[in-house]
Backbone as a printed PyTorch tensor [residue, N CA C, xyz], in Angstrom:
tensor([[[  0.6400,  -1.4330,   0.0540],
         [ -0.3430,   0.0470,   0.1700],
         [  0.7660,   1.2140,   0.4250]],

        [[  1.9570,   1.0470,   0.9980],
         [  2.9840,   2.3420,   0.7900],
         [  3.3990,   2.7090,  -0.6560]],

        [[  3.5120,   1.8110,  -1.3970],
         [  4.4870,   2.0480,  -2.5630],
         [  3.7150,   2.6640,  -3.6560]],

        [[  1.9660,   1.6770,  -3.4750],
         [  1.2180,   2.8680,  -4.3770],
         [  0.9910,   4.0160,  -3.7200]],

        [[  0.8260,   4.2920,  -3.0640],
         [  0.8800,   5.8440,  -2.0640],
         [  1.9510,   7.0990,  -2.5900]],

        [[  2.8350,   6.6460,  -2.4360],
         [  4.3120,   7.2360,  -2.6140],
         [  4.3240,   7.1480,  -4.2020]],

        [[  3.6590,   6.0080,  -5.2050],
         [  2.9770,   6.8930,  -6.5870],
         [  1.8040,   7.3500,  -7.0360]],

        [[  1.4350,   7.8920,  -5.8990],
         [ -0.2780,   8.4990,  -6.4600],
         [  0.2550,   9.5600,  -5.9650]],

        [[  1.1090,  10.0470,  -5.1160],
         [  1.7080,  11.2320,  -4.8400],
         [  2.3230,  11.2650,  -5.6040]],

        [[  4.0540,  10.8220,  -6.5160],
         [  4.1700,  11.3470,  -7.8400],
         [  4.0540,  11.4890,  -8.8310]],

        [[  2.9060,  10.2560,  -9.0740],
         [  2.7030,  10.9430, -10.6010],
         [  0.9630,  10.5000, -10.8290]],

        [[  0.5290,  10.2300, -10.0240],
         [ -1.1260,  10.4750, -10.2030],
         [ -1.7490,   8.9660, -10.9450]],

        [[ -1.1740,   8.4770, -11.7200],
         [ -1.7360,   6.7740, -12.1970],
         [ -0.0670,   6.4600, -12.3640]],

        [[ -0.9300,   4.9880, -13.2960],
         [  0.1180,   4.3540, -13.6470],
         [ -0.2640,   3.1520, -14.6950]],

        [[  0.5950,   3.3110, -15.3580],
         [  0.5650,   2.4130, -16.8340],
         [  0.5660,   0.7290, -16.8420]],

        [[  0.8170,   0.4820, -16.0570],
         [  1.0080,  -0.6280, -15.4990],
         [  1.5790,  -1.1740, -14.4640]],

        [[  0.9770,  -2.7860, -14.4700],
         [  2.1730,  -4.1170, -12.9930],
         [  2.3450,  -4.6340, -14.2190]],

        [[  3.5480,  -5.3460, -13.2580],
         [  3.7530,  -7.1310, -13.8100],
         [  3.7710,  -7.8150, -12.5580]],

        [[  2.9850,  -8.4830, -11.6430],
         [  3.0930,  -8.7340, -10.7000],
         [  3.6530, -10.5640, -10.9800]],

        [[  4.7060, -10.6650, -10.5750],
         [  5.5910, -12.2640, -10.9020],
         [  5.7070, -12.1410,  -9.5940]],

        [[  5.6970, -13.6250,  -8.8790],
         [  6.0680, -13.9410,  -7.5270],
         [  6.1170, -14.9860,  -7.2850]],

        [[  6.8620, -15.5130,  -6.5050],
         [  6.8230, -17.2210,  -6.1140],
         [  8.1840, -17.4150,  -5.3460]],

        [[  8.0160, -19.1840,  -4.7000],
         [  9.0730, -19.0030,  -3.6300],
         [  9.2390, -20.4800,  -3.8570]],

        [[ 10.5410, -20.4370,  -3.1250],
         [ 10.7540, -22.2720,  -3.3650],
         [  9.9890, -22.9880,  -2.6550]],

        [[  9.4640, -24.3040,  -2.6290],
         [  8.6590, -25.0350,  -2.5410],
         [  9.1340, -26.5670,  -2.0230]],

        [[  8.7920, -27.6320,  -1.1170],
         [  9.1760, -29.0050,  -1.2660],
         [  8.4860, -29.4650,  -1.9620]],

        [[  9.1060, -30.1820,  -2.5880],
         [  8.9740, -31.7170,  -3.3250],
         [  7.7670, -33.1010,  -2.4710]],

        [[  7.6680, -33.0620,  -2.7290],
         [  6.0540, -34.6940,  -1.6340],
         [  5.3250, -34.9840,  -1.8240]],

        [[  4.8250, -35.4140,  -1.7130],
         [  2.9230, -35.9630,  -2.4160],
         [  2.1340, -35.0480,  -1.7060]],

        [[  1.3320, -34.9310,  -2.2030],
         [  0.0370, -34.2950,  -1.7940],
         [  0.1150, -34.6360,  -0.5130]],

        [[ -0.5840, -35.6600,  -0.1620],
         [ -0.7930, -35.7530,   1.3260],
         [  0.3730, -35.8750,   2.1790]],

        [[  1.4590, -35.5660,   1.5100],
         [  2.3260, -35.1100,   2.9870],
         [  2.4130, -33.6700,   2.8630]],

        [[  1.7710, -32.8390,   2.1540],
         [  1.8090, -31.5380,   2.8840],
         [  1.3380, -31.3800,   4.1450]],

        [[  1.8170, -30.2880,   4.6580],
         [  0.7650, -29.7950,   6.0220],
         [ -0.5680, -28.5810,   5.2680]],

        [[ -1.2680, -28.3620,   5.9170],
         [ -2.3380, -27.0180,   5.5010],
         [ -0.9920, -26.0600,   5.2550]],

        [[ -0.5250, -25.8200,   6.5660],
         [  0.0290, -24.2180,   6.0920],
         [  1.2680, -24.5410,   4.8330]],

        [[  1.8320, -25.4770,   4.7870],
         [  2.1150, -25.9110,   3.3360],
         [  1.5270, -24.8910,   2.2620]],

        [[  0.0470, -25.3120,   1.9470],
         [ -0.6090, -24.2400,   1.0560],
         [ -0.9390, -23.5680,   1.3530]],

        [[ -1.1070, -22.9640,   2.2750],
         [ -1.6570, -22.0240,   2.7110],
         [ -0.6180, -20.5120,   3.0310]],

        [[  0.2970, -21.2960,   2.6730],
         [  1.3090, -19.7930,   2.0850],
         [  1.6640, -20.2260,   0.7560]],

        [[  1.9380, -20.6190,  -0.0010],
         [  1.7180, -20.3490,  -1.2860],
         [  1.0160, -19.8250,  -1.2670]],

        [[ -0.6700, -19.9000,  -0.6510],
         [ -2.2120, -18.8940,  -1.4230],
         [ -2.0190, -17.8970,  -0.9870]],

        [[ -0.6060, -17.6130,   0.6750],
         [ -0.7510, -16.2680,   0.4180],
         [  0.6880, -15.5780,  -0.2380]],

        [[  1.1720, -16.1220,  -0.4060],
         [  2.4840, -16.2200,  -1.5410],
         [  1.8450, -15.7830,  -2.9400]],

        [[  0.7970, -16.4910,  -3.5180],
         [  0.0510, -15.6820,  -5.0030],
         [ -0.8630, -14.5170,  -4.7730]],

        [[ -1.8860, -15.5940,  -4.9490],
         [ -3.2170, -15.1290,  -4.3420],
         [ -3.7630, -13.7720,  -3.2220]],

        [[ -3.4770, -14.1540,  -2.2080],
         [ -3.5750, -13.2330,  -1.0360],
         [ -1.8780, -11.7640,  -1.3720]],

        [[ -0.9970, -12.4510,  -2.3700],
         [ -0.0830, -10.7760,  -2.7750],
         [ -0.6820, -10.2520,  -3.9750]],

        [[ -1.3100, -11.2790,  -5.1050],
         [ -1.9670, -10.4980,  -6.2580],
         [ -3.0720,  -9.6170,  -5.4820]],

        [[ -3.7800,  -9.8910,  -5.0690],
         [ -4.6720,  -9.4920,  -4.1740],
         [ -4.8420,  -7.9400,  -3.6500]],

        [[ -3.7170,  -8.1810,  -2.5290],
         [ -3.1230,  -6.7420,  -1.9440],
         [ -2.4730,  -5.8790,  -2.5160]],

        [[ -1.8530,  -6.1390,  -3.8580],
         [ -0.9140,  -5.3170,  -4.6390],
         [ -1.7370,  -4.5600,  -5.5700]],

        [[ -2.8540,  -5.9060,  -6.1270],
         [ -3.7720,  -5.0260,  -7.6390],
         [ -4.8010,  -4.4330,  -7.1110]],

        [[ -5.5150,  -4.5260,  -5.3740],
         [ -6.2700,  -3.5510,  -5.2050],
         [ -5.5830,  -2.0000,  -4.6540]],

        [[ -4.3270,  -2.9110,  -4.4450],
         [ -3.8620,  -0.6090,  -4.1900],
         [ -3.1260,   0.0010,  -5.2680]],

        [[ -3.0870,  -0.7470,  -6.1000],
         [ -2.6700,  -0.2470,  -7.7330],
         [ -3.8690,   0.1830,  -8.2270]],

        [[ -4.8270,  -0.6140,  -7.8780],
         [ -6.5580,  -0.4350,  -8.6100],
         [ -6.1670,   1.4200,  -9.0850]],

        [[ -6.6090,   1.8760,  -7.9260],
         [ -6.9790,   3.2310,  -8.9600],
         [ -5.8360,   4.0720,  -9.9120]],

        [[ -4.8160,   3.9710,  -9.4080],
         [ -3.6310,   4.7800, -10.1070],
         [ -3.6570,   3.7190, -11.5680]],

        [[ -4.2880,   2.3310, -11.9960],
         [ -4.4540,   2.1300, -13.0510],
         [ -5.2700,   2.4600, -14.0620]],

        [[ -6.6450,   2.5030, -12.3980],
         [ -8.0530,   3.5690, -13.2350],
         [ -7.9010,   4.8240, -13.5340]],

        [[ -7.3580,   5.3710, -13.1880],
         [ -6.8740,   7.3120, -13.2120],
         [ -5.6210,   6.7500, -14.7840]],

        [[ -5.0390,   6.0710, -14.9310],
         [ -4.2650,   5.8800, -16.3590],
         [ -5.3520,   5.7380, -17.2090]],

        [[ -6.0120,   4.8290, -17.3610],
         [ -7.1480,   4.1760, -18.8440],
         [ -8.0920,   5.5100, -18.5740]],

        [[ -8.3450,   6.5540, -17.4940],
         [ -9.5470,   7.4920, -18.0990],
         [ -8.8220,   8.0880, -19.9530]],

        [[ -7.9950,   7.8020, -19.7350],
         [ -7.2380,   8.3350, -21.2090],
         [ -6.1430,   8.0730, -21.8550]],

        [[ -5.7830,   6.7050, -21.4860],
         [ -5.3950,   5.4330, -22.7370],
         [ -5.3470,   4.3050, -21.6990]],

        [[ -4.8690,   3.3010, -22.5560],
         [ -4.8110,   1.9030, -21.6530],
         [ -4.0410,   1.4080, -20.4930]],

        [[ -4.3950,   0.9950, -19.4980],
         [ -3.4420,   0.4160, -18.4210],
         [ -3.3670,  -0.8390, -18.2390]],

        [[ -2.2550,  -1.0690, -17.9190],
         [ -1.9230,  -3.0530, -18.3550],
         [ -1.3590,  -3.2760, -16.9710]],

        [[ -2.4380,  -5.0020, -16.9850],
         [ -1.5520,  -5.6710, -15.8400],
         [ -0.9960,  -6.8990, -16.2290]],

        [[  0.4110,  -7.6520, -15.7180],
         [  0.7470,  -8.9150, -16.3350],
         [  0.3320,  -9.8450, -14.7010]],

        [[ -0.2060, -10.5960, -15.1780],
         [ -0.1610, -12.1840, -13.9300],
         [  0.9490, -12.7650, -14.9330]],

        [[  2.2400, -13.6590, -13.5610],
         [  3.2820, -14.8140, -14.2170],
         [  2.6640, -15.6830, -13.3900]],

        [[  1.7560, -16.6150, -14.3870],
         [  1.5510, -18.2120, -13.7590],
         [  2.5240, -18.8420, -14.0090]],

        [[  1.7430, -19.9560, -14.1440],
         [  3.1690, -21.4540, -14.4260],
         [  2.7130, -22.4920, -15.6170]],

        [[  2.7820, -22.8980, -16.4330],
         [  2.5650, -23.9590, -17.6460],
         [  1.9950, -25.3370, -16.4400]],

        [[  2.5410, -25.3900, -15.1800],
         [  1.8930, -26.4440, -14.5970],
         [  0.2740, -26.7650, -14.0470]],

        [[ -0.4390, -25.0230, -14.4840],
         [ -1.8300, -24.8800, -14.2020],
         [ -2.3900, -25.2530, -15.6390]],

        [[ -1.6790, -25.6310, -16.6600],
         [ -2.7700, -26.2340, -17.5430],
         [ -1.8850, -27.8500, -18.1480]],

        [[ -3.1830, -28.2570, -18.3850],
         [ -3.2640, -30.2090, -18.5050],
         [ -2.5510, -30.3370, -17.0970]],

        [[ -2.0360, -31.5400, -16.9910],
         [ -1.8500, -32.2730, -16.0040],
         [ -0.6940, -31.4290, -15.6060]],

        [[ -0.8600, -31.5260, -14.1360],
         [  0.0040, -30.8520, -13.4040],
         [  1.2020, -32.4810, -12.9830]],

        [[  2.3770, -31.4330, -12.5630],
         [  3.3840, -32.6150, -12.4700],
         [  3.4790, -33.4870, -10.8660]],

        [[  3.2380, -34.2480, -10.3460],
         [  2.7260, -34.5320,  -9.1090],
         [  4.5870, -33.7820,  -8.3400]],

        [[  3.6400, -34.1830,  -6.8420],
         [  4.9670, -33.0340,  -5.9070],
         [  5.0660, -31.3190,  -5.8290]],

        [[  4.2280, -31.0830,  -6.6150],
         [  3.6200, -29.8820,  -6.5910],
         [  2.6730, -29.0360,  -5.6610]],

        [[  1.7680, -30.0270,  -5.0850],
         [  0.6430, -29.0910,  -5.2400],
         [ -0.1190, -28.1760,  -4.5580]],

        [[  1.0180, -27.8060,  -3.3170],
         [  0.4320, -26.5530,  -3.2030],
         [  0.3280, -25.0810,  -3.7610]],

        [[  2.2140, -25.4190,  -4.9030],
         [  2.0910, -24.5350,  -5.5600],
         [  1.3120, -24.0340,  -7.1900]],

        [[  0.9900, -25.6290,  -7.4220],
         [  0.4950, -25.4790,  -8.6840],
         [ -1.6000, -25.0380,  -7.9680]],

        [[ -1.6300, -25.4390,  -6.9230],
         [ -3.5000, -25.3430,  -6.1970],
         [ -3.0360, -23.6710,  -6.0190]],

        [[ -1.9980, -22.8190,  -5.9160],
         [ -2.0330, -21.4170,  -5.6470],
         [ -2.0560, -20.6950,  -6.7550]],

        [[ -0.8870, -21.3500,  -8.1220],
         [ -1.1050, -20.6510,  -9.0480],
         [ -2.8440, -20.8240,  -9.7020]],

        [[ -2.9870, -22.2440,  -9.7180],
         [ -4.4930, -22.2370, -10.1160],
         [ -5.2560, -20.5510,  -9.7370]],

        [[ -5.2830, -20.6700,  -8.4820],
         [ -6.0380, -19.9170,  -7.8970],
         [ -6.1200, -18.3940,  -7.7750]],

        [[ -4.4560, -17.6820,  -8.5970],
         [ -4.0720, -16.5240,  -9.3080],
         [ -4.6820, -16.5880, -10.1890]],

        [[ -4.8060, -17.6450, -11.1360],
         [ -4.9550, -17.4830, -12.6910],
         [ -6.7660, -17.3420, -12.8740]],

        [[ -7.4110, -17.7180, -11.9020],
         [ -8.7280, -17.6610, -11.7790],
         [ -9.0030, -15.9280, -11.4100]],

        [[ -8.1510, -15.9980, -10.5570],
         [ -8.7650, -14.5830,  -9.6160],
         [ -7.8450, -13.3700, -11.0540]],

        [[ -6.8130, -13.5000, -11.0200],
         [ -6.7320, -12.8250, -12.7100],
         [ -8.1410, -12.9460, -13.4210]],

        [[ -8.3540, -13.8040, -14.2120],
         [ -9.3520, -14.1030, -15.1680],
         [-10.4890, -13.3960, -14.5700]],

        [[-10.7940, -13.0720, -13.4790],
         [-12.0340, -12.0670, -13.1310],
         [-11.7270, -10.7840, -12.8330]],

        [[-10.4530, -10.5320, -12.5470],
         [-10.6160,  -8.7850, -12.5960],
         [ -9.8610,  -8.3610, -14.1740]],

        [[ -9.8470,  -9.1930, -15.2140],
         [ -9.7380,  -8.8470, -16.4340],
         [-11.2350,  -8.3160, -16.6750]],

        [[-11.8720,  -9.4340, -16.5500],
         [-13.0830,  -9.1040, -17.0410],
         [-14.0310,  -7.6680, -16.5280]],

        [[-13.9730,  -7.4360, -14.7580],
         [-14.1360,  -6.4680, -13.5440],
         [-13.8450,  -5.3240, -14.1710]],

        [[-11.9830,  -5.1620, -14.8120],
         [-11.5360,  -3.9070, -14.7060],
         [-12.0000,  -3.5580, -16.0170]],

        [[-11.7270,  -3.9190, -17.0940],
         [-12.1310,  -3.8290, -18.9440],
         [-12.9530,  -2.5580, -19.0420]],

        [[-13.6040,  -2.4430, -17.9390],
         [-14.9780,  -1.4940, -18.7840],
         [-13.6680,  -0.2410, -17.9070]],

        [[-12.6690,  -0.3770, -17.7240],
         [-11.7310,   1.0990, -16.6790],
         [-10.7320,   1.1160, -17.4700]],

        [[-11.4380,   0.6570, -18.6610],
         [ -9.4170,   0.6080, -19.7550],
         [ -8.4010,  -0.0530, -19.6570]],

        [[ -8.5940,  -0.8400, -18.5790],
         [ -7.2070,  -1.6610, -18.0630],
         [ -7.3780,  -3.3710, -18.4630]],

        [[ -6.0580,  -3.9170, -19.5320],
         [ -5.7850,  -5.0660, -19.7110],
         [ -5.2860,  -6.1760, -18.9890]],

        [[ -5.8770,  -7.1450, -18.6020],
         [ -4.8670,  -7.7140, -17.6630],
         [ -4.4560,  -9.0870, -18.1530]],

        [[ -3.7770,  -9.5350, -18.3400],
         [ -3.2160, -10.8780, -19.2550],
         [ -2.4610, -11.9720, -18.5250]],

        [[ -2.0920, -13.1670, -18.5260],
         [ -2.0620, -13.9910, -17.6890],
         [ -0.9130, -14.8960, -18.9350]],

        [[  0.3780, -14.5970, -17.9650],
         [  1.5020, -15.4960, -18.7840],
         [  2.0840, -16.8470, -18.2760]],

        [[  1.6220, -17.8840, -18.7130],
         [  2.2660, -18.9940, -18.2170],
         [  3.7930, -19.7620, -18.8120]],

        [[  4.3250, -19.3850, -18.1390],
         [  6.0920, -19.5370, -18.3100],
         [  6.2640, -21.4560, -18.1670]],

        [[  6.9870, -22.0270, -19.0560],
         [  7.2980, -22.8480, -18.8380],
         [  8.8210, -23.3080, -17.7680]],

        [[  9.6010, -24.4060, -17.1900],
         [ 10.6570, -24.4640, -16.1170],
         [ 11.3710, -23.6810, -17.1590]],

        [[ 12.0000, -22.8680, -15.7400],
         [ 12.8390, -21.3990, -16.6820],
         [ 14.1760, -21.7270, -15.4480]],

        [[ 15.3720, -21.8430, -15.5930],
         [ 17.0800, -22.2260, -14.8660],
         [ 16.2410, -20.5810, -14.1190]],

        [[ 15.6160, -20.7970, -12.7550],
         [ 16.0450, -19.3350, -12.0420],
         [ 16.5910, -19.9910, -10.2210]],

        [[ 16.0570, -18.7330,  -9.7350],
         [ 15.8730, -19.0410,  -7.9900],
         [ 15.2570, -19.9460,  -7.6000]],

        [[ 14.3010, -20.5940,  -8.7160],
         [ 13.4580, -21.0550,  -8.0500],
         [ 13.6010, -23.0170,  -7.7270]],

        [[ 14.2880, -22.7370,  -9.1760],
         [ 14.5350, -24.3290,  -9.7030],
         [ 15.9160, -24.4220,  -9.2160]],

        [[ 17.1000, -23.5670,  -8.6250],
         [ 18.1320, -23.6360,  -8.5030],
         [ 18.3600, -25.2290,  -7.6230]],

        [[ 17.9490, -25.4980,  -7.1700],
         [ 18.2030, -26.5320,  -5.7870],
         [ 17.7780, -28.2650,  -6.3900]],

        [[ 17.0680, -28.0880,  -8.0590],
         [ 16.6670, -29.6160,  -8.2460],
         [ 17.9420, -29.8680,  -8.4630]],

        [[ 17.9730, -30.9870,  -8.9600],
         [ 19.0080, -31.3880,  -9.1350],
         [ 19.2320, -31.4470, -10.7640]],

        [[ 21.0520, -31.3150, -11.0630],
         [ 20.9470, -31.0820, -12.7260],
         [ 20.2310, -32.2510, -13.5810]],

        [[ 20.4820, -33.3170, -12.8510],
         [ 19.9320, -35.2590, -13.8460],
         [ 18.5820, -34.1880, -13.4830]],

        [[ 17.5000, -33.9720, -12.7860],
         [ 16.4070, -34.1410, -13.6030],
         [ 16.2720, -32.6510, -14.5220]],

        [[ 16.5540, -31.4610, -13.9240],
         [ 16.5000, -30.4580, -14.9320],
         [ 17.1230, -31.1050, -16.2920]],

        [[ 18.1660, -31.8610, -16.9100],
         [ 18.4800, -32.0340, -18.0660],
         [ 17.3090, -33.3390, -17.9970]],

        [[ 17.0350, -33.6260, -17.7340],
         [ 15.9060, -35.4300, -17.7680],
         [ 14.1430, -34.1910, -18.2910]],

        [[ 14.3840, -33.2470, -17.5430],
         [ 13.0280, -32.5210, -17.9840],
         [ 13.9160, -32.3350, -20.1180]],

        [[ 14.5910, -31.0820, -19.2300],
         [ 15.0070, -30.5660, -21.2230],
         [ 15.0870, -31.4120, -22.1420]],

        [[ 15.5260, -32.9850, -22.5480],
         [ 15.4350, -33.9770, -22.7410],
         [ 14.2070, -34.4660, -23.4660]],

        [[ 12.8870, -34.3930, -22.2610],
         [ 11.7360, -34.7220, -22.2790],
         [ 11.1720, -33.4670, -23.3920]],

        [[ 11.7860, -32.5380, -24.3490],
         [ 11.2010, -30.6750, -24.6620],
         [ 11.2370, -31.5740, -26.0290]],

        [[ 10.4540, -30.5480, -26.5850],
         [ 10.7020, -31.1360, -28.6590],
         [ 12.0470, -30.6720, -29.2070]],

        [[ 11.9260, -29.6180, -28.0420],
         [ 13.0750, -28.6190, -28.2670],
         [ 14.8230, -29.3510, -28.0620]],

        [[ 14.3600, -30.1940, -27.1940],
         [ 15.4910, -30.5590, -26.0500],
         [ 16.3350, -29.4710, -25.4370]],

        [[ 15.1970, -28.4460, -24.5990],
         [ 15.8340, -27.4320, -23.8340],
         [ 14.3190, -26.7380, -22.2890]],

        [[ 14.5580, -25.8230, -21.8390],
         [ 13.7950, -25.6410, -20.6190],
         [ 13.4950, -24.2580, -21.8350]],

        [[ 12.6650, -23.7360, -21.4520],
         [ 12.3320, -21.9380, -21.8840],
         [ 13.4040, -20.9780, -21.6250]],

        [[ 13.4370, -20.6250, -21.8750],
         [ 14.3830, -19.5250, -21.5660],
         [ 13.9410, -18.1340, -21.2170]],

        [[ 14.5480, -17.3140, -20.2290],
         [ 14.2130, -16.4120, -20.2390],
         [ 13.6960, -15.2530, -21.2120]],

        [[ 14.5310, -15.2150, -22.4400],
         [ 14.1010, -14.5980, -23.6180],
         [ 12.5500, -14.9320, -23.9680]],

        [[ 12.2830, -16.2570, -23.8830],
         [ 10.8990, -16.3520, -24.2840],
         [ 10.1220, -15.1930, -23.9740]],

        [[ 10.5160, -15.9980, -22.0490],
         [  9.4360, -14.7720, -21.2490],
         [  9.5810, -13.7110, -21.4790]],

        [[ 10.7810, -12.6920, -21.4700],
         [ 10.9430, -11.5950, -22.1170],
         [ 10.1960, -10.6680, -22.9810]],

        [[ 10.3130, -11.5120, -24.1850],
         [  9.5290, -11.2770, -25.5360],
         [  8.2410, -11.3260, -25.4360]],

        [[  7.4030, -12.0380, -25.1030],
         [  6.1560, -12.6090, -24.9560],
         [  5.5370, -11.1990, -23.4760]],

        [[  6.3720, -10.9980, -22.3420],
         [  5.7520, -10.1680, -21.9500],
         [  5.6360,  -8.8200, -22.3470]],

        [[  6.4570,  -8.6850, -23.1740],
         [  6.6650,  -7.1330, -24.1080],
         [  5.6290,  -7.4240, -24.4080]],

        [[  4.9890,  -8.4120, -25.2260],
         [  4.2210,  -8.8090, -26.7460],
         [  2.8260,  -8.0450, -25.4790]],

        [[  2.5410,  -8.9700, -24.3640],
         [  1.4230,  -9.0190, -23.3330],
         [  1.1570,  -7.3180, -23.0020]],

        [[  2.2050,  -7.0140, -22.7880],
         [  2.4720,  -5.1900, -22.2100],
         [  2.2110,  -4.4070, -23.1490]],

        [[  2.0010,  -5.1310, -24.5150],
         [  1.7600,  -4.1310, -25.6230],
         [ -0.3190,  -4.0730, -26.2670]],

        [[ -0.3630,  -2.8830, -27.3030],
         [ -1.6870,  -2.7640, -27.3760],
         [ -1.9830,  -4.2030, -28.5740]],

        [[ -1.1670,  -4.2860, -28.9840],
         [ -1.0070,  -6.0170, -29.7240],
         [ -1.4700,  -6.6990, -29.6780]],

        [[ -1.7530,  -6.5360, -27.8520],
         [ -2.1200,  -8.2980, -27.1100],
         [ -2.8110,  -7.7500, -26.4670]],

        [[ -4.2160,  -6.4530, -26.7570],
         [ -5.3260,  -6.3350, -26.1200],
         [ -6.2490,  -7.2830, -26.0370]],

        [[ -6.9940,  -7.6450, -27.4830],
         [ -7.7790,  -8.9750, -27.9350],
         [ -7.5570, -10.1820, -26.6360]],

        [[ -6.3180, -10.0340, -26.3590],
         [ -5.9390, -11.7470, -25.2040],
         [ -6.1640, -11.1310, -24.1860]],

        [[ -6.7680, -10.3510, -23.2830],
         [ -7.1120, -10.1700, -22.1880],
         [ -7.3980, -11.5890, -21.0420]],

        [[ -7.2830, -12.3120, -20.0700],
         [ -7.8670, -12.6090, -19.5180],
         [ -7.7000, -14.3210, -20.0550]],

        [[ -7.1940, -14.5730, -21.1890],
         [ -6.2050, -15.3530, -21.8130],
         [ -5.4230, -15.8500, -20.4730]],

        [[ -4.9730, -17.3430, -20.6260],
         [ -3.7300, -18.1250, -20.3730],
         [ -2.7380, -18.1540, -21.5880]],

        [[ -1.6770, -17.1420, -21.5870],
         [ -1.0550, -17.0550, -22.8530],
         [  0.2220, -18.5110, -22.2140]],

        [[  0.6400, -20.1020, -22.3580],
         [  2.1740, -20.2560, -22.8360],
         [  2.4030, -20.1090, -23.7890]],

        [[  3.9180, -19.7680, -22.4150],
         [  5.1480, -19.3250, -22.8650],
         [  6.2100, -20.5870, -22.3320]],

        [[  6.3250, -21.4960, -23.7470],
         [  7.2410, -22.6300, -23.6660],
         [  7.9720, -23.2130, -24.7920]],

        [[  8.8580, -24.1790, -24.3730],
         [  9.2140, -24.3500, -25.6910],
         [  8.3380, -25.8250, -26.4470]],

        [[  7.2030, -26.1250, -26.0410],
         [  6.4670, -27.3330, -26.7590],
         [  6.2370, -27.7710, -25.4230]],

        [[  5.2920, -29.3010, -25.7520],
         [  5.0480, -29.9640, -24.6880],
         [  5.1580, -30.8770, -23.8450]],

        [[  5.4400, -30.4960, -22.4330],
         [  6.8210, -32.4720, -22.3300],
         [  6.0320, -33.4370, -22.7020]],

        [[  6.8950, -33.9000, -22.9840],
         [  6.6790, -35.8410, -23.4920],
         [  6.5820, -35.9970, -21.7270]],

        [[  5.4640, -36.9100, -21.7000],
         [  5.2410, -37.9210, -19.8870],
         [  5.3200, -39.0410, -20.4880]],

        [[  6.0920, -40.2990, -19.7630],
         [  6.6230, -41.3540, -20.0150],
         [  5.7050, -42.2260, -18.8220]]])
């Protein structure tokens, strides 16, 4: 709230917001996760999005009076199709985030705010840094191009989604992957 209050004081409006939050999670079967692990992921994803975007809304709305304001929600490919095992709290929270984004995409459209949702594939990052190299190599090998999603893939699509050219895609979950992984 303080951040958006400062932006309001200094600028009075905001042209866009990119919401991209994640935290490392344990890799274990769903029934072995405590409710606290689910709750932590829901707070990190859904609650944080709601608090940030609710605080940003008046600034986005003010910008939308004369131009189009944009919001980009970063989700995950794991919410599309069959999710992998052992990451239920993360995937459940991201799925809730997707639905939240789809609802506000409809609600905010009348105020000239476009809400986009991007679902990138696995990227070498802090979130995946503790995964064994052998696992990452196996995942890459299961991809049609034999590589993980690249940061450059995500940044190019993010730039597109934050532009006027993507306005018709509001509320659509746009996958950014190097193809569909072959499951054995």
